[in-house]
Amino acid sequence: MSKKPTKSATPSAVSHVPEATGQAPASSRATRAAERRAAIVDAAMEEFISRGFAATRLDDIAKRAGVAKGTIYLHFKDKESMFEELVRTVIVPVVERLTSLPPPTGSVRDLVETFAGNFLKEVVGTRRGDLVRLIVAEGPRFPSVADFYYREVVSRGIAGMRALIELGIARGEIRDKDLARYPQILVAPAMIAVIWQSLFARHAPLDAQEMLRVHLDLIFGERRTT
């Protein structure tokens, strides 16, 4: 006599097998992995800022993030790649806002003033500013880190500023055409403010917004009051 098929072999029973394994859904695993990666990046920022790039150890980052050191290698191959991710996460979005700005409907000065003002708020006196100062201090000792920062941040910022300067020249808002050759001049107050904040602010507090206004007056001319 032939045997009747058991319940375990029926399609309805097979469909419940994944639940019986106790494995978490792929979406949950991905979420936890993303959370661990974010925790590692946050810990890396604190360690880099407090110890410097050279002195920071992966063991210290793992301890601060609350993960095993081996977990770090699941996300980053080394300390340098972790630092690069930190720059992409913390600094690059600020610069991308400049390169993605639509053509100004008002004056070029208004657009520059808005962007530079937001940059000062988001960078000077924040952890972003600490990160920029770290790159300035240790970049010469780690050329690959400086090269990465130039490609991802500096070159984009310069290109965006040059485009705005050329538009200002075309509209007659900027008279000195040589400024397009040196767009670094346009963002100089931002870098001065970042460096000044950590070195001299306790001796002579700097009003970065007012310095920016004076700087833009020199480039665009003083605003006319009505």
PDB file of C-alpha atoms in Angstrom:
ATOM      1  CA  MET A   1       0.000   0.000   0.000  1.00  0.00           C
ATOM      2  CA  SER A   2       1.239   3.502  -0.828  1.00  0.00           C
ATOM      3  CA  LYS A   3       1.789   5.916   2.049  1.00  0.00           C
ATOM      4  CA  LYS A   4      -0.100   9.166   2.279  1.00  0.00           C
ATOM      5  CA  PRO A   5       2.098  12.248   2.140  1.00  0.00           C
ATOM      6  CA  THR A   6       2.923  13.688   5.556  1.00  0.00           C
ATOM      7  CA  LYS A   7       1.984  17.258   6.492  1.00  0.00           C
ATOM      8  CA  SER A   8       5.640  18.298   6.545  1.00  0.00           C
ATOM      9  CA  ALA A   9       5.874  17.749   2.815  1.00  0.00           C
ATOM     10  CA  THR A  10       2.900  19.903   1.889  1.00  0.00           C
ATOM     11  CA  PRO A  11       3.468  23.347   0.337  1.00  0.00           C
ATOM     12  CA  SER A  12       1.718  25.093   3.219  1.00  0.00           C
ATOM     13  CA  ALA A  13       4.141  23.598   5.706  1.00  0.00           C
ATOM     14  CA  VAL A  14       7.196  24.462   3.605  1.00  0.00           C
ATOM     15  CA  SER A  15       6.158  28.129   3.457  1.00  0.00           C
ATOM     16  CA  HIS A  16       6.658  28.385   7.230  1.00  0.00           C
ATOM     17  CA  VAL A  17      10.221  27.053   7.227  1.00  0.00           C
ATOM     18  CA  PRO A  18      11.975  30.522   7.129  1.00  0.00           C
ATOM     19  CA  GLU A  19      10.086  31.568  10.266  1.00  0.00           C
ATOM     20  CA  ALA A  20      11.237  28.428  12.014  1.00  0.00           C
ATOM     21  CA  THR A  21      14.909  29.220  11.377  1.00  0.00           C
ATOM     22  CA  GLY A  22      14.754  32.280  13.634  1.00  0.00           C
ATOM     23  CA  GLN A  23      16.594  34.444  11.089  1.00  0.00           C
ATOM     24  CA  ALA A  24      15.781  38.149  11.085  1.00  0.00           C
ATOM     25  CA  PRO A  25      14.350  39.647   7.891  1.00  0.00           C
ATOM     26  CA  ALA A  26      16.930  41.073   5.515  1.00  0.00           C
ATOM     27  CA  SER A  27      15.559  44.580   6.077  1.00  0.00           C
ATOM     28  CA  SER A  28      16.134  44.310   9.826  1.00  0.00           C
ATOM     29  CA  ARG A  29      19.700  43.080   9.346  1.00  0.00           C
ATOM     30  CA  ALA A  30      20.377  45.927   6.920  1.00  0.00           C
ATOM     31  CA  THR A  31      18.977  48.440   9.405  1.00  0.00           C
ATOM     32  CA  ARG A  32      21.163  47.127  12.221  1.00  0.00           C
ATOM     33  CA  ALA A  33      24.208  47.160   9.955  1.00  0.00           C
ATOM     34  CA  ALA A  34      23.501  50.770   8.973  1.00  0.00           C
ATOM     35  CA  GLU A  35      23.127  51.725  12.634  1.00  0.00           C
ATOM     36  CA  ARG A  36      26.447  50.081  13.511  1.00  0.00           C
ATOM     37  CA  ARG A  37      28.146  51.837  10.610  1.00  0.00           C
ATOM     38  CA  ALA A  38      26.740  55.201  11.730  1.00  0.00           C
ATOM     39  CA  ALA A  39      27.889  54.524  15.307  1.00  0.00           C
ATOM     40  CA  ILE A  40      31.392  53.723  14.045  1.00  0.00           C
ATOM     41  CA  VAL A  41      31.523  56.927  11.991  1.00  0.00           C
ATOM     42  CA  ASP A  42      30.313  59.010  14.952  1.00  0.00           C
ATOM     43  CA  ALA A  43      32.903  57.394  17.221  1.00  0.00           C
ATOM     44  CA  ALA A  44      35.604  57.925  14.616  1.00  0.00           C
ATOM     45  CA  MET A  45      34.811  61.631  14.472  1.00  0.00           C
ATOM     46  CA  GLU A  46      35.160  62.016  18.220  1.00  0.00           C
ATOM     47  CA  GLU A  47      38.425  60.065  18.281  1.00  0.00           C
ATOM     48  CA  PHE A  48      39.949  61.866  15.311  1.00  0.00           C
ATOM     49  CA  ILE A  49      39.078  65.268  16.741  1.00  0.00           C
ATOM     50  CA  SER A  50      40.277  64.498  20.265  1.00  0.00           C
ATOM     51  CA  ARG A  51      43.435  62.534  19.355  1.00  0.00           C
ATOM     52  CA  GLY A  52      44.312  63.580  15.815  1.00  0.00           C
ATOM     53  CA  PHE A  53      44.445  61.360  12.771  1.00  0.00           C
ATOM     54  CA  ALA A  54      47.870  59.871  13.461  1.00  0.00           C
ATOM     55  CA  ALA A  55      47.216  58.962  17.107  1.00  0.00           C
ATOM     56  CA  THR A  56      43.726  57.538  16.627  1.00  0.00           C
ATOM     57  CA  ARG A  57      43.555  53.732  16.902  1.00  0.00           C
ATOM     58  CA  LEU A  58      40.861  51.448  15.589  1.00  0.00           C
ATOM     59  CA  ASP A  59      40.662  49.862  19.056  1.00  0.00           C
ATOM     60  CA  ASP A  60      39.652  53.208  20.545  1.00  0.00           C
ATOM     61  CA  ILE A  61      37.039  53.778  17.850  1.00  0.00           C
ATOM     62  CA  ALA A  62      35.575  50.301  18.400  1.00  0.00           C
ATOM     63  CA  LYS A  63      35.428  50.853  22.161  1.00  0.00           C
ATOM     64  CA  ARG A  64      33.686  54.213  21.802  1.00  0.00           C
ATOM     65  CA  ALA A  65      31.238  52.785  19.234  1.00  0.00           C
ATOM     66  CA  GLY A  66      30.476  49.798  21.448  1.00  0.00           C
ATOM     67  CA  VAL A  67      31.436  47.222  18.812  1.00  0.00           C
ATOM     68  CA  ALA A  68      34.155  44.611  18.386  1.00  0.00           C
ATOM     69  CA  LYS A  69      37.199  45.699  16.431  1.00  0.00           C
ATOM     70  CA  GLY A  70      36.415  43.029  13.847  1.00  0.00           C
ATOM     71  CA  THR A  71      33.066  44.721  13.193  1.00  0.00           C
ATOM     72  CA  ILE A  72      34.897  47.786  11.924  1.00  0.00           C
ATOM     73  CA  TYR A  73      36.523  45.721   9.187  1.00  0.00           C
ATOM     74  CA  LEU A  74      33.095  44.668   7.971  1.00  0.00           C
ATOM     75  CA  HIS A  75      32.516  48.295   7.007  1.00  0.00           C
ATOM     76  CA  PHE A  76      35.954  49.861   6.462  1.00  0.00           C
ATOM     77  CA  LYS A  77      39.240  48.454   5.261  1.00  0.00           C
ATOM     78  CA  ASP A  78      41.395  50.838   7.301  1.00  0.00           C
ATOM     79  CA  LYS A  79      41.529  54.112   9.225  1.00  0.00           C
ATOM     80  CA  GLU A  80      41.952  56.160   6.080  1.00  0.00           C
ATOM     81  CA  SER A  81      38.800  54.824   4.419  1.00  0.00           C
ATOM     82  CA  MET A  82      36.922  55.544   7.649  1.00  0.00           C
ATOM     83  CA  PHE A  83      38.152  59.133   7.618  1.00  0.00           C
ATOM     84  CA  GLU A  84      37.068  59.490   3.990  1.00  0.00           C
ATOM     85  CA  GLU A  85      33.582  58.289   4.887  1.00  0.00           C
ATOM     86  CA  LEU A  86      33.519  60.840   7.675  1.00  0.00           C
ATOM     87  CA  VAL A  87      34.312  63.638   5.223  1.00  0.00           C
ATOM     88  CA  ARG A  88      31.639  62.384   2.811  1.00  0.00           C
ATOM     89  CA  THR A  89      29.074  62.283   5.591  1.00  0.00           C
ATOM     90  CA  VAL A  90      29.867  65.500   7.429  1.00  0.00           C
ATOM     91  CA  ILE A  91      31.489  67.973   5.025  1.00  0.00           C
ATOM     92  CA  VAL A  92      30.549  67.054   1.447  1.00  0.00           C
ATOM     93  CA  PRO A  93      26.785  67.698   1.870  1.00  0.00           C
ATOM     94  CA  VAL A  94      27.505  71.300   2.860  1.00  0.00           C
ATOM     95  CA  VAL A  95      29.526  71.874  -0.310  1.00  0.00           C
ATOM     96  CA  GLU A  96      26.995  70.063  -2.501  1.00  0.00           C
ATOM     97  CA  ARG A  97      24.407  72.660  -1.563  1.00  0.00           C
ATOM     98  CA  LEU A  98      26.551  75.233  -3.350  1.00  0.00           C
ATOM     99  CA  THR A  99      27.152  73.194  -6.498  1.00  0.00           C
ATOM    100  CA  SER A 100      23.455  72.335  -6.775  1.00  0.00           C
ATOM    101  CA  LEU A 101      22.130  75.865  -6.287  1.00  0.00           C
ATOM    102  CA  PRO A 102      19.730  77.042  -9.015  1.00  0.00           C
ATOM    103  CA  PRO A 103      20.543  80.184 -11.007  1.00  0.00           C
ATOM    104  CA  PRO A 104      19.877  83.158  -8.745  1.00  0.00           C
ATOM    105  CA  THR A 105      16.723  85.133  -9.328  1.00  0.00           C
ATOM    106  CA  GLY A 106      18.071  87.935  -7.161  1.00  0.00           C
ATOM    107  CA  SER A 107      21.596  89.295  -6.978  1.00  0.00           C
ATOM    108  CA  VAL A 108      24.691  87.116  -6.997  1.00  0.00           C
ATOM    109  CA  ARG A 109      25.738  88.794  -3.784  1.00  0.00           C
ATOM    110  CA  ASP A 110      22.536  87.666  -2.080  1.00  0.00           C
ATOM    111  CA  LEU A 111      23.213  84.082  -3.115  1.00  0.00           C
ATOM    112  CA  VAL A 112      26.831  84.176  -1.970  1.00  0.00           C
ATOM    113  CA  GLU A 113      25.847  85.823   1.298  1.00  0.00           C
ATOM    114  CA  THR A 114      23.188  83.197   1.977  1.00  0.00           C
ATOM    115  CA  PHE A 115      25.477  80.274   1.256  1.00  0.00           C
ATOM    116  CA  ALA A 116      28.452  81.702   3.127  1.00  0.00           C
ATOM    117  CA  GLY A 117      26.240  82.634   6.071  1.00  0.00           C
ATOM    118  CA  ASN A 118      24.876  79.086   6.265  1.00  0.00           C
ATOM    119  CA  PHE A 119      28.400  77.711   5.961  1.00  0.00           C
ATOM    120  CA  LEU A 120      29.523  79.798   8.911  1.00  0.00           C
ATOM    121  CA  LYS A 121      26.583  78.576  10.991  1.00  0.00           C
ATOM    122  CA  GLU A 122      27.060  74.921  10.081  1.00  0.00           C
ATOM    123  CA  VAL A 123      30.860  74.773  10.270  1.00  0.00           C
ATOM    124  CA  VAL A 124      32.363  77.444  12.528  1.00  0.00           C
ATOM    125  CA  GLY A 125      32.020  76.416  16.149  1.00  0.00           C
ATOM    126  CA  THR A 126      30.736  72.940  15.262  1.00  0.00           C
ATOM    127  CA  ARG A 127      32.311  69.482  14.926  1.00  0.00           C
ATOM    128  CA  ARG A 128      32.555  70.126  11.201  1.00  0.00           C
ATOM    129  CA  GLY A 129      34.888  73.000  11.947  1.00  0.00           C
ATOM    130  CA  ASP A 130      36.960  70.748  14.188  1.00  0.00           C
ATOM    131  CA  LEU A 131      37.250  68.302  11.305  1.00  0.00           C
ATOM    132  CA  VAL A 132      38.372  71.005   8.882  1.00  0.00           C
ATOM    133  CA  ARG A 133      41.011  72.181  11.355  1.00  0.00           C
ATOM    134  CA  LEU A 134      42.215  68.595  11.708  1.00  0.00           C
ATOM    135  CA  ILE A 135      42.726  68.341   7.958  1.00  0.00           C
ATOM    136  CA  VAL A 136      44.591  71.654   7.882  1.00  0.00           C
ATOM    137  CA  ALA A 137      46.845  70.517  10.745  1.00  0.00           C
ATOM    138  CA  GLU A 138      47.582  66.957   9.641  1.00  0.00           C
ATOM    139  CA  GLY A 139      47.030  67.074   5.890  1.00  0.00           C
ATOM    140  CA  PRO A 140      50.707  67.754   5.103  1.00  0.00           C
ATOM    141  CA  ARG A 141      51.693  64.550   6.982  1.00  0.00           C
ATOM    142  CA  PHE A 142      49.076  62.464   5.197  1.00  0.00           C
ATOM    143  CA  PRO A 143      49.028  63.517   1.522  1.00  0.00           C
ATOM    144  CA  SER A 144      46.447  60.921   0.516  1.00  0.00           C
ATOM    145  CA  VAL A 145      43.992  62.349   3.052  1.00  0.00           C
ATOM    146  CA  ALA A 146      44.652  65.891   1.812  1.00  0.00           C
ATOM    147  CA  ASP A 147      44.266  64.750  -1.802  1.00  0.00           C
ATOM    148  CA  PHE A 148      40.930  63.141  -1.020  1.00  0.00           C
ATOM    149  CA  TYR A 149      39.690  66.270   0.742  1.00  0.00           C
ATOM    150  CA  TYR A 150      40.754  68.397  -2.202  1.00  0.00           C
ATOM    151  CA  ARG A 151      38.885  66.193  -4.690  1.00  0.00           C
ATOM    152  CA  GLU A 152      35.697  65.836  -2.670  1.00  0.00           C
ATOM    153  CA  VAL A 153      35.434  69.255  -1.017  1.00  0.00           C
ATOM    154  CA  VAL A 154      37.868  71.946  -2.133  1.00  0.00           C
ATOM    155  CA  SER A 155      37.663  71.447  -5.896  1.00  0.00           C
ATOM    156  CA  ARG A 156      33.857  71.399  -5.794  1.00  0.00           C
ATOM    157  CA  GLY A 157      33.705  74.520  -3.656  1.00  0.00           C
ATOM    158  CA  ILE A 158      36.128  76.390  -5.905  1.00  0.00           C
ATOM    159  CA  ALA A 159      34.213  75.402  -9.034  1.00  0.00           C
ATOM    160  CA  GLY A 160      30.943  76.585  -7.500  1.00  0.00           C
ATOM    161  CA  MET A 161      32.425  79.888  -6.372  1.00  0.00           C
ATOM    162  CA  ARG A 162      34.071  80.492  -9.750  1.00  0.00           C
ATOM    163  CA  ALA A 163      30.728  79.969 -11.493  1.00  0.00           C
ATOM    164  CA  LEU A 164      29.084  82.520  -9.214  1.00  0.00           C
ATOM    165  CA  ILE A 165      31.909  85.015  -9.725  1.00  0.00           C
ATOM    166  CA  GLU A 166      31.675  84.691 -13.515  1.00  0.00           C
ATOM    167  CA  LEU A 167      27.936  85.244 -13.308  1.00  0.00           C
ATOM    168  CA  GLY A 168      28.516  88.301 -11.132  1.00  0.00           C
ATOM    169  CA  ILE A 169      31.008  89.665 -13.666  1.00  0.00           C
ATOM    170  CA  ALA A 170      28.605  89.038 -16.549  1.00  0.00           C
ATOM    171  CA  ARG A 171      25.848  90.893 -14.700  1.00  0.00           C
ATOM    172  CA  GLY A 172      28.102  93.779 -13.801  1.00  0.00           C
ATOM    173  CA  GLU A 173      27.910  93.094 -10.063  1.00  0.00           C
ATOM    174  CA  ILE A 174      31.645  92.368  -9.844  1.00  0.00           C
ATOM    175  CA  ARG A 175      33.997  94.779 -11.554  1.00  0.00           C
ATOM    176  CA  ASP A 176      37.331  93.056 -10.985  1.00  0.00           C
ATOM    177  CA  LYS A 177      37.436  90.250 -13.551  1.00  0.00           C
ATOM    178  CA  ASP A 178      40.646  88.834 -12.047  1.00  0.00           C
ATOM    179  CA  LEU A 179      38.585  87.562  -9.131  1.00  0.00           C
ATOM    180  CA  ALA A 180      37.473  84.636 -11.321  1.00  0.00           C
ATOM    181  CA  ARG A 181      41.092  83.466 -11.364  1.00  0.00           C
ATOM    182  CA  TYR A 182      41.173  83.360  -7.574  1.00  0.00           C
ATOM    183  CA  PRO A 183      37.795  82.181  -6.267  1.00  0.00           C
ATOM    184  CA  GLN A 184      39.560  81.272  -3.012  1.00  0.00           C
ATOM    185  CA  ILE A 185      39.326  84.975  -2.155  1.00  0.00           C
ATOM    186  CA  LEU A 186      35.542  84.756  -2.038  1.00  0.00           C
ATOM    187  CA  VAL A 187      35.538  82.062   0.657  1.00  0.00           C
ATOM    188  CA  ALA A 188      38.564  83.371   2.580  1.00  0.00           C
ATOM    189  CA  PRO A 189      36.489  84.701   5.527  1.00  0.00           C
ATOM    190  CA  ALA A 190      35.025  81.241   6.109  1.00  0.00           C
ATOM    191  CA  MET A 191      38.453  79.622   6.399  1.00  0.00           C
ATOM    192  CA  ILE A 192      39.782  82.455   8.552  1.00  0.00           C
ATOM    193  CA  ALA A 193      36.801  82.041  10.881  1.00  0.00           C
ATOM    194  CA  VAL A 194      37.302  78.262  11.154  1.00  0.00           C
ATOM    195  CA  ILE A 195      40.969  78.632  12.097  1.00  0.00           C
ATOM    196  CA  TRP A 196      40.455  81.685  14.310  1.00  0.00           C
ATOM    197  CA  GLN A 197      37.753  79.935  16.315  1.00  0.00           C
ATOM    198  CA  SER A 198      40.121  77.299  17.703  1.00  0.00           C
ATOM    199  CA  LEU A 199      43.256  79.412  18.082  1.00  0.00           C
ATOM    200  CA  PHE A 200      42.332  82.944  19.077  1.00  0.00           C
ATOM    201  CA  ALA A 201      38.626  83.174  19.916  1.00  0.00           C
ATOM    202  CA  ARG A 202      39.321  83.198  23.665  1.00  0.00           C
ATOM    203  CA  HIS A 203      41.606  86.213  23.186  1.00  0.00           C
ATOM    204  CA  ALA A 204      39.635  88.121  20.562  1.00  0.00           C
ATOM    205  CA  PRO A 205      36.180  86.804  19.652  1.00  0.00           C
ATOM    206  CA  LEU A 206      35.490  87.164  15.941  1.00  0.00           C
ATOM    207  CA  ASP A 207      32.154  88.254  14.490  1.00  0.00           C
ATOM    208  CA  ALA A 208      32.368  86.056  11.403  1.00  0.00           C
ATOM    209  CA  GLN A 209      29.063  87.262   9.939  1.00  0.00           C
ATOM    210  CA  GLU A 210      30.107  90.900  10.160  1.00  0.00           C
ATOM    211  CA  MET A 211      33.516  90.091   8.680  1.00  0.00           C
ATOM    212  CA  LEU A 212      31.717  88.394   5.787  1.00  0.00           C
ATOM    213  CA  ARG A 213      29.610  91.500   5.197  1.00  0.00           C
ATOM    214  CA  VAL A 214      32.682  93.747   5.066  1.00  0.00           C
ATOM    215  CA  HIS A 215      34.419  91.266   2.768  1.00  0.00           C
ATOM    216  CA  LEU A 216      31.501  91.209   0.338  1.00  0.00           C
ATOM    217  CA  ASP A 217      31.345  95.008   0.392  1.00  0.00           C
ATOM    218  CA  LEU A 218      34.927  95.037  -0.851  1.00  0.00           C
ATOM    219  CA  ILE A 219      34.033  92.708  -3.720  1.00  0.00           C
ATOM    220  CA  PHE A 220      30.540  93.859  -4.700  1.00  0.00           C
ATOM    221  CA  GLY A 221      30.541  97.385  -3.349  1.00  0.00           C
ATOM    222  CA  GLU A 222      28.642  98.651  -0.343  1.00  0.00           C
ATOM    223  CA  ARG A 223      24.934  97.938  -0.224  1.00  0.00           C
ATOM    224  CA  ARG A 224      22.795 100.935  -0.926  1.00  0.00           C
ATOM    225  CA  THR A 225      20.408 101.847   1.856  1.00  0.00           C
ATOM    226  CA  THR A 226      16.979 103.183   1.043  1.00  0.00           C
TER     227      THR A 226
END
